[in-house]
XYZ file of C-alpha atoms in Angstrom:
354
model
C -15.574 282.205 175.055
C -12.344 280.339 174.432
C -10.173 278.513 171.941
C -8.825 275.081 172.820
C -5.778 273.161 171.697
C -5.612 269.402 172.293
C -2.104 268.199 171.498
C -1.205 264.503 171.234
C -3.535 263.532 174.070
C -3.627 259.916 175.286
C -5.662 258.294 178.013
C -4.200 255.148 179.552
C -5.864 253.666 182.626
C -4.048 252.000 185.510
C -4.773 248.553 184.047
C -2.886 249.623 180.877
C -6.064 249.846 178.824
C -5.749 252.772 176.424
C -9.011 254.611 175.733
C -7.767 257.530 173.604
C -4.828 257.602 171.193
C -2.990 260.746 170.061
C -5.973 263.106 169.944
C -5.033 266.317 168.116
C -7.371 269.230 167.433
C -7.513 273.017 167.369
C -10.942 274.324 168.403
C -11.764 277.894 167.472
C -13.356 280.456 169.760
C -17.156 280.073 169.587
C -17.077 276.837 167.588
C -19.581 274.004 168.099
C -17.683 270.698 168.026
C -19.413 267.313 168.166
C -17.571 264.106 169.079
C -19.438 261.161 167.593
C -18.865 257.431 167.462
C -20.093 254.110 168.838
C -20.072 253.247 172.533
C -16.547 252.766 173.845
C -14.860 254.829 171.133
C -13.295 257.286 173.607
C -15.469 260.347 172.984
C -16.758 260.761 176.564
C -13.289 260.072 177.951
C -11.919 262.859 175.768
C -14.639 265.219 177.007
C -13.896 264.323 180.632
C -10.194 265.038 180.100
C -11.104 268.498 178.783
C -13.322 268.998 181.845
C -10.593 267.864 184.237
C -12.626 264.895 185.459
C -10.053 262.473 183.988
C -6.287 262.881 184.097
C -4.463 263.280 180.788
C -1.910 260.466 180.486
C 0.161 262.100 177.733
C -0.092 265.309 175.774
C -1.157 268.872 176.503
C -4.425 270.780 176.803
C -4.447 274.534 176.287
C -7.453 276.794 176.911
C -7.017 280.284 175.504
C -3.286 279.614 175.262
C -2.964 278.599 178.915
C -1.617 275.135 179.730
C -4.488 273.476 181.645
C -3.193 269.911 181.471
C -2.752 269.651 185.244
C -5.214 272.379 186.250
C -8.026 271.207 188.597
C -11.512 271.052 187.077
C -12.812 273.861 189.289
C -10.219 276.284 187.895
C -10.848 275.647 184.170
C -13.928 277.873 183.839
C -15.835 275.076 182.106
C -19.482 274.081 182.608
C -20.687 270.540 181.916
C -24.190 269.291 181.164
C -24.656 265.598 181.954
C -26.909 262.921 180.512
C -28.790 262.411 183.787
C -29.365 266.159 184.504
C -27.767 265.870 187.998
C -30.348 268.185 189.604
C -30.949 268.502 193.335
C -34.421 267.075 193.948
C -35.015 268.935 197.215
C -34.304 272.348 195.645
C -36.524 274.499 193.471
C -35.535 275.167 189.870
C -34.408 278.657 190.902
C -32.202 277.210 193.648
C -30.753 274.590 191.317
C -29.773 277.245 188.791
C -28.397 279.584 191.470
C -26.500 276.948 193.452
C -23.049 277.291 191.863
C -23.218 281.084 192.162
C -24.235 280.802 195.818
C -21.232 278.546 196.464
C -19.048 281.187 194.817
C -20.595 283.758 197.218
C -21.860 285.970 194.422
C -24.000 288.952 195.414
C -27.647 287.846 195.712
C -28.816 290.556 193.332
C -26.283 289.449 190.716
C -27.420 285.850 191.218
C -31.037 286.838 190.715
C -30.261 288.732 187.507
C -28.256 285.844 186.065
C -30.866 283.213 186.964
C -33.722 285.267 185.535
C -31.775 285.990 182.352
C -31.016 282.275 181.855
C -34.606 281.314 182.638
C -35.807 283.797 180.015
C -33.461 282.347 177.385
C -34.633 278.788 178.123
C -38.333 279.465 178.661
C -38.230 278.455 182.323
C -39.531 281.659 183.908
C -42.829 280.033 184.942
C -41.100 276.951 186.369
C -38.665 278.536 188.835
C -40.676 277.718 191.982
C -41.216 274.072 191.044
C -39.130 271.045 192.009
C -37.375 268.906 189.369
C -39.864 266.032 189.746
C -42.651 268.376 188.611
C -40.978 268.972 185.240
C -40.773 266.937 182.037
C -37.478 265.424 180.904
C -36.990 268.191 178.371
C -37.591 270.891 180.962
C -35.162 269.252 183.379
C -32.509 269.184 180.685
C -33.102 272.901 180.124
C -32.608 273.483 183.858
C -29.277 271.659 183.617
C -28.316 273.942 180.727
C -29.515 276.985 182.692
C -27.310 276.012 185.610
C -24.372 276.058 183.198
C -25.387 279.342 181.523
C -25.506 281.343 184.765
C -21.827 280.632 185.327
C -20.964 282.295 181.992
C -18.161 279.760 181.381
C -15.526 279.887 178.670
C -16.572 276.452 177.379
C -19.759 274.368 177.543
C -19.388 270.567 177.562
C -22.363 268.301 176.807
C -22.139 264.556 177.525
C -24.981 262.846 175.607
C -27.536 265.291 177.074
C -30.496 264.046 175.023
C -30.125 260.303 175.551
C -32.862 260.101 178.192
C -35.471 261.969 176.115
C -38.040 260.517 173.741
C -37.714 261.140 170.000
C -39.942 264.240 169.875
C -38.255 265.877 172.852
C -34.816 265.064 171.442
C -35.690 266.969 168.292
C -37.040 270.050 170.059
C -34.255 270.145 172.677
C -31.632 269.723 169.959
C -32.999 272.812 168.234
C -32.927 274.698 171.555
C -29.251 273.838 172.006
C -28.454 275.057 168.487
C -30.314 278.327 169.102
C -28.607 278.655 172.486
C -25.217 278.402 170.802
C -26.152 281.061 168.263
C -27.371 283.342 171.023
C -24.436 282.905 173.424
C -21.631 282.390 170.902
C -19.760 280.260 173.468
C -17.420 277.430 172.538
C -19.291 274.140 172.887
C -18.093 270.526 172.785
C -20.849 267.948 172.527
C -20.625 264.154 172.783
C -23.183 261.848 171.181
C -23.529 258.479 169.489
C -26.457 259.865 167.458
C -25.313 260.946 164.016
C -28.457 263.052 163.478
C -27.424 265.208 166.429
C -23.885 265.398 165.071
C -24.933 266.380 161.548
C -27.485 268.993 162.640
C -25.576 270.635 165.504
C -21.911 270.683 164.586
C -19.741 273.278 162.954
C -17.233 270.432 162.793
C -17.540 266.750 163.656
C -14.880 264.508 165.186
C -15.681 260.906 164.229
C -13.994 258.392 166.552
C -13.555 254.629 166.660
C -11.606 252.450 169.109
C -9.975 255.503 170.696
C -8.700 256.883 167.386
C -9.881 259.955 165.495
C -11.059 258.748 162.095
C -11.913 262.104 160.523
C -12.454 265.743 161.477
C -14.500 268.002 159.228
C -17.776 269.760 158.589
C -20.918 267.621 158.518
C -21.013 267.783 154.708
C -17.344 266.836 154.426
C -17.880 263.680 156.462
C -21.089 262.829 154.621
C -19.954 263.545 151.055
C -16.244 262.781 151.401
C -15.718 260.104 154.078
C -12.045 259.467 154.631
C -12.390 255.733 155.148
C -14.847 252.843 155.341
C -15.626 253.408 159.016
C -16.756 256.993 158.482
C -18.647 256.008 155.326
C -20.599 253.301 157.127
C -21.144 255.184 160.399
C -22.248 258.566 159.053
C -25.542 258.449 157.172
C -28.923 256.892 157.866
C -29.723 254.550 156.217
C -26.030 253.694 155.933
C -24.056 253.638 152.713
C -24.414 250.484 150.621
C -21.012 248.779 150.349
C -20.006 246.115 147.827
C -16.818 244.145 147.283
C -15.302 245.032 143.911
C -12.598 243.029 142.176
C -10.731 243.483 138.923
C -9.639 240.295 137.199
C -8.390 239.817 133.621
C -9.603 243.283 132.703
C -13.129 242.578 133.924
C -14.980 243.982 136.929
C -16.783 241.825 139.470
C -19.110 243.233 142.150
C -19.846 240.664 144.871
C -18.530 238.040 142.436
C -20.903 239.091 139.641
C -19.360 240.366 136.421
C -20.834 243.771 135.680
C -20.122 247.198 134.262
C -19.237 249.920 136.763
C -19.393 253.720 136.623
C -16.711 255.212 134.342
C -14.946 257.240 137.035
C -14.737 254.141 139.251
C -13.363 252.047 136.392
C -10.793 254.771 135.685
C -9.663 254.837 139.325
C -9.451 251.036 139.485
C -7.453 250.860 136.251
C -4.956 253.427 137.568
C -4.459 251.501 140.810
C -1.953 248.734 141.377
C -4.526 246.998 143.601
C -7.162 244.493 142.496
C -9.611 244.498 145.414
C -11.772 247.451 146.418
C -15.016 248.392 148.134
C -17.640 250.245 146.092
C -19.969 252.550 148.041
C -23.228 254.266 147.123
C -25.633 256.078 149.425
C -29.307 255.054 149.237
C -30.393 258.477 147.914
C -27.873 258.199 145.060
C -29.646 255.150 143.615
C -32.450 256.048 141.218
C -34.656 254.284 138.665
C -32.595 253.340 135.620
C -31.422 250.414 133.535
C -27.891 249.597 134.736
C -28.596 247.160 137.573
C -31.516 245.190 139.017
C -32.842 245.551 142.568
C -34.940 242.600 143.779
C -37.451 244.230 146.141
C -38.296 242.550 149.453
C -39.514 245.499 151.578
C -40.819 249.048 151.223
C -40.840 251.667 153.980
C -42.992 254.632 152.984
C -42.146 257.541 155.267
C -44.300 260.218 153.660
C -41.743 262.282 151.778
C -39.639 259.381 150.479
C -39.619 255.622 150.233
C -36.895 253.292 151.482
C -36.883 250.298 149.146
C -34.931 247.313 150.442
C -33.845 244.351 148.374
C -30.987 242.445 146.805
C -28.509 244.263 144.576
C -25.589 242.185 143.295
C -27.014 239.517 145.583
C -26.402 241.665 148.675
C -29.013 243.294 150.918
C -29.230 246.949 149.855
C -31.349 250.047 150.317
C -32.489 252.702 147.829
C -34.045 255.961 148.960
C -36.519 257.323 146.431
C -37.850 260.871 146.740
C -41.400 259.975 145.733
C -43.590 257.172 146.964
C -42.881 254.251 144.683
C -45.448 251.500 144.230
C -42.945 248.691 144.086
C -44.169 245.376 145.432
C -42.270 242.591 147.146
C -40.845 240.433 144.386
C -40.566 243.255 141.835
C -37.321 243.506 139.903
C -36.605 247.207 139.607
C -34.085 248.672 137.198
C -31.771 251.148 138.922
C -28.715 253.262 138.171
C -26.138 255.051 140.330
C -25.433 258.773 140.394
C -21.957 258.421 138.872
C -20.623 261.594 140.480
C -21.515 260.353 143.953
C -20.092 256.836 143.870
C -17.370 256.107 146.461
C -14.398 253.788 146.134
C -12.234 252.479 148.980
C -9.069 250.403 149.153
C -10.162 247.006 150.500
C -6.866 246.528 152.364
C -6.304 249.945 153.977
C -10.027 250.954 153.998
C -8.934 254.464 152.899
C -11.006 256.383 150.349
C -9.747 256.490 146.745
C -12.623 258.515 145.281
């Protein structure tokens, strides 16, 4: 296990394209960190710099207090699990898992003990004599994890390991990774563009966009208290409903429609020297009421809740009701907001106000 310190890390390629800007983070021993963001945001590049697969252009990387900025990848005591498994097709599962230990000239009895212990943890004991092409995608991903476990590294790195799996396998393998972390207690850094993986796996999430860290915090902190509009719109599925809000002559206009707004929002707007804002409300924080009208154009009944889509303030919106609602297309449904869970952002800076 290990702590990590990433200090003012930049990545600038030879063509002067900068992929990561001033990345700063202290990672505690045994912590599960998830880097999340859209494609091209710099999360995989950051992971590869930690692994030693990419040079660090500026800044310092410390592992357990040791400066590893220039240390070769092979000397960092880090194991990486890739998206494409990277298994040797001509080797058995046992040989795949033992390969790194064989290269290190470990005693064959020690190798056997480590491989069998990892296979037991991952439920692969009955698969050790098979070849990778005889296994399912989920089993192959477990082999890739087993190959990392046998090395007993200080840090595990995962680069979108579930991307090639179908939805059911993603769910089950995600749970296996979470249980694996609890069992091993090893520091893990995990990259994904899937916010469900981020929210369910992480002790803390690093949300990135365009090479910049937007917010670092627990899953609930990012979900309930997004720091800015990017985090608010990226974290959460369905995404947060966002509306332009303007104050003019003492009146409030949402998407150009004069309307009343929640008291705490009105108070924050009145205290501000700005006039233009963005009002945010998550779908589950809209409930039947009599403050606003939702013009229904689609229902998605999922079994334990209903996603009702329609126009609110003339803008396409989504409400998430806990019970199946029998709204029909064309219905005008009265709704209200949970006043304590309304968000307000500065339209110019995009930073959260409440």
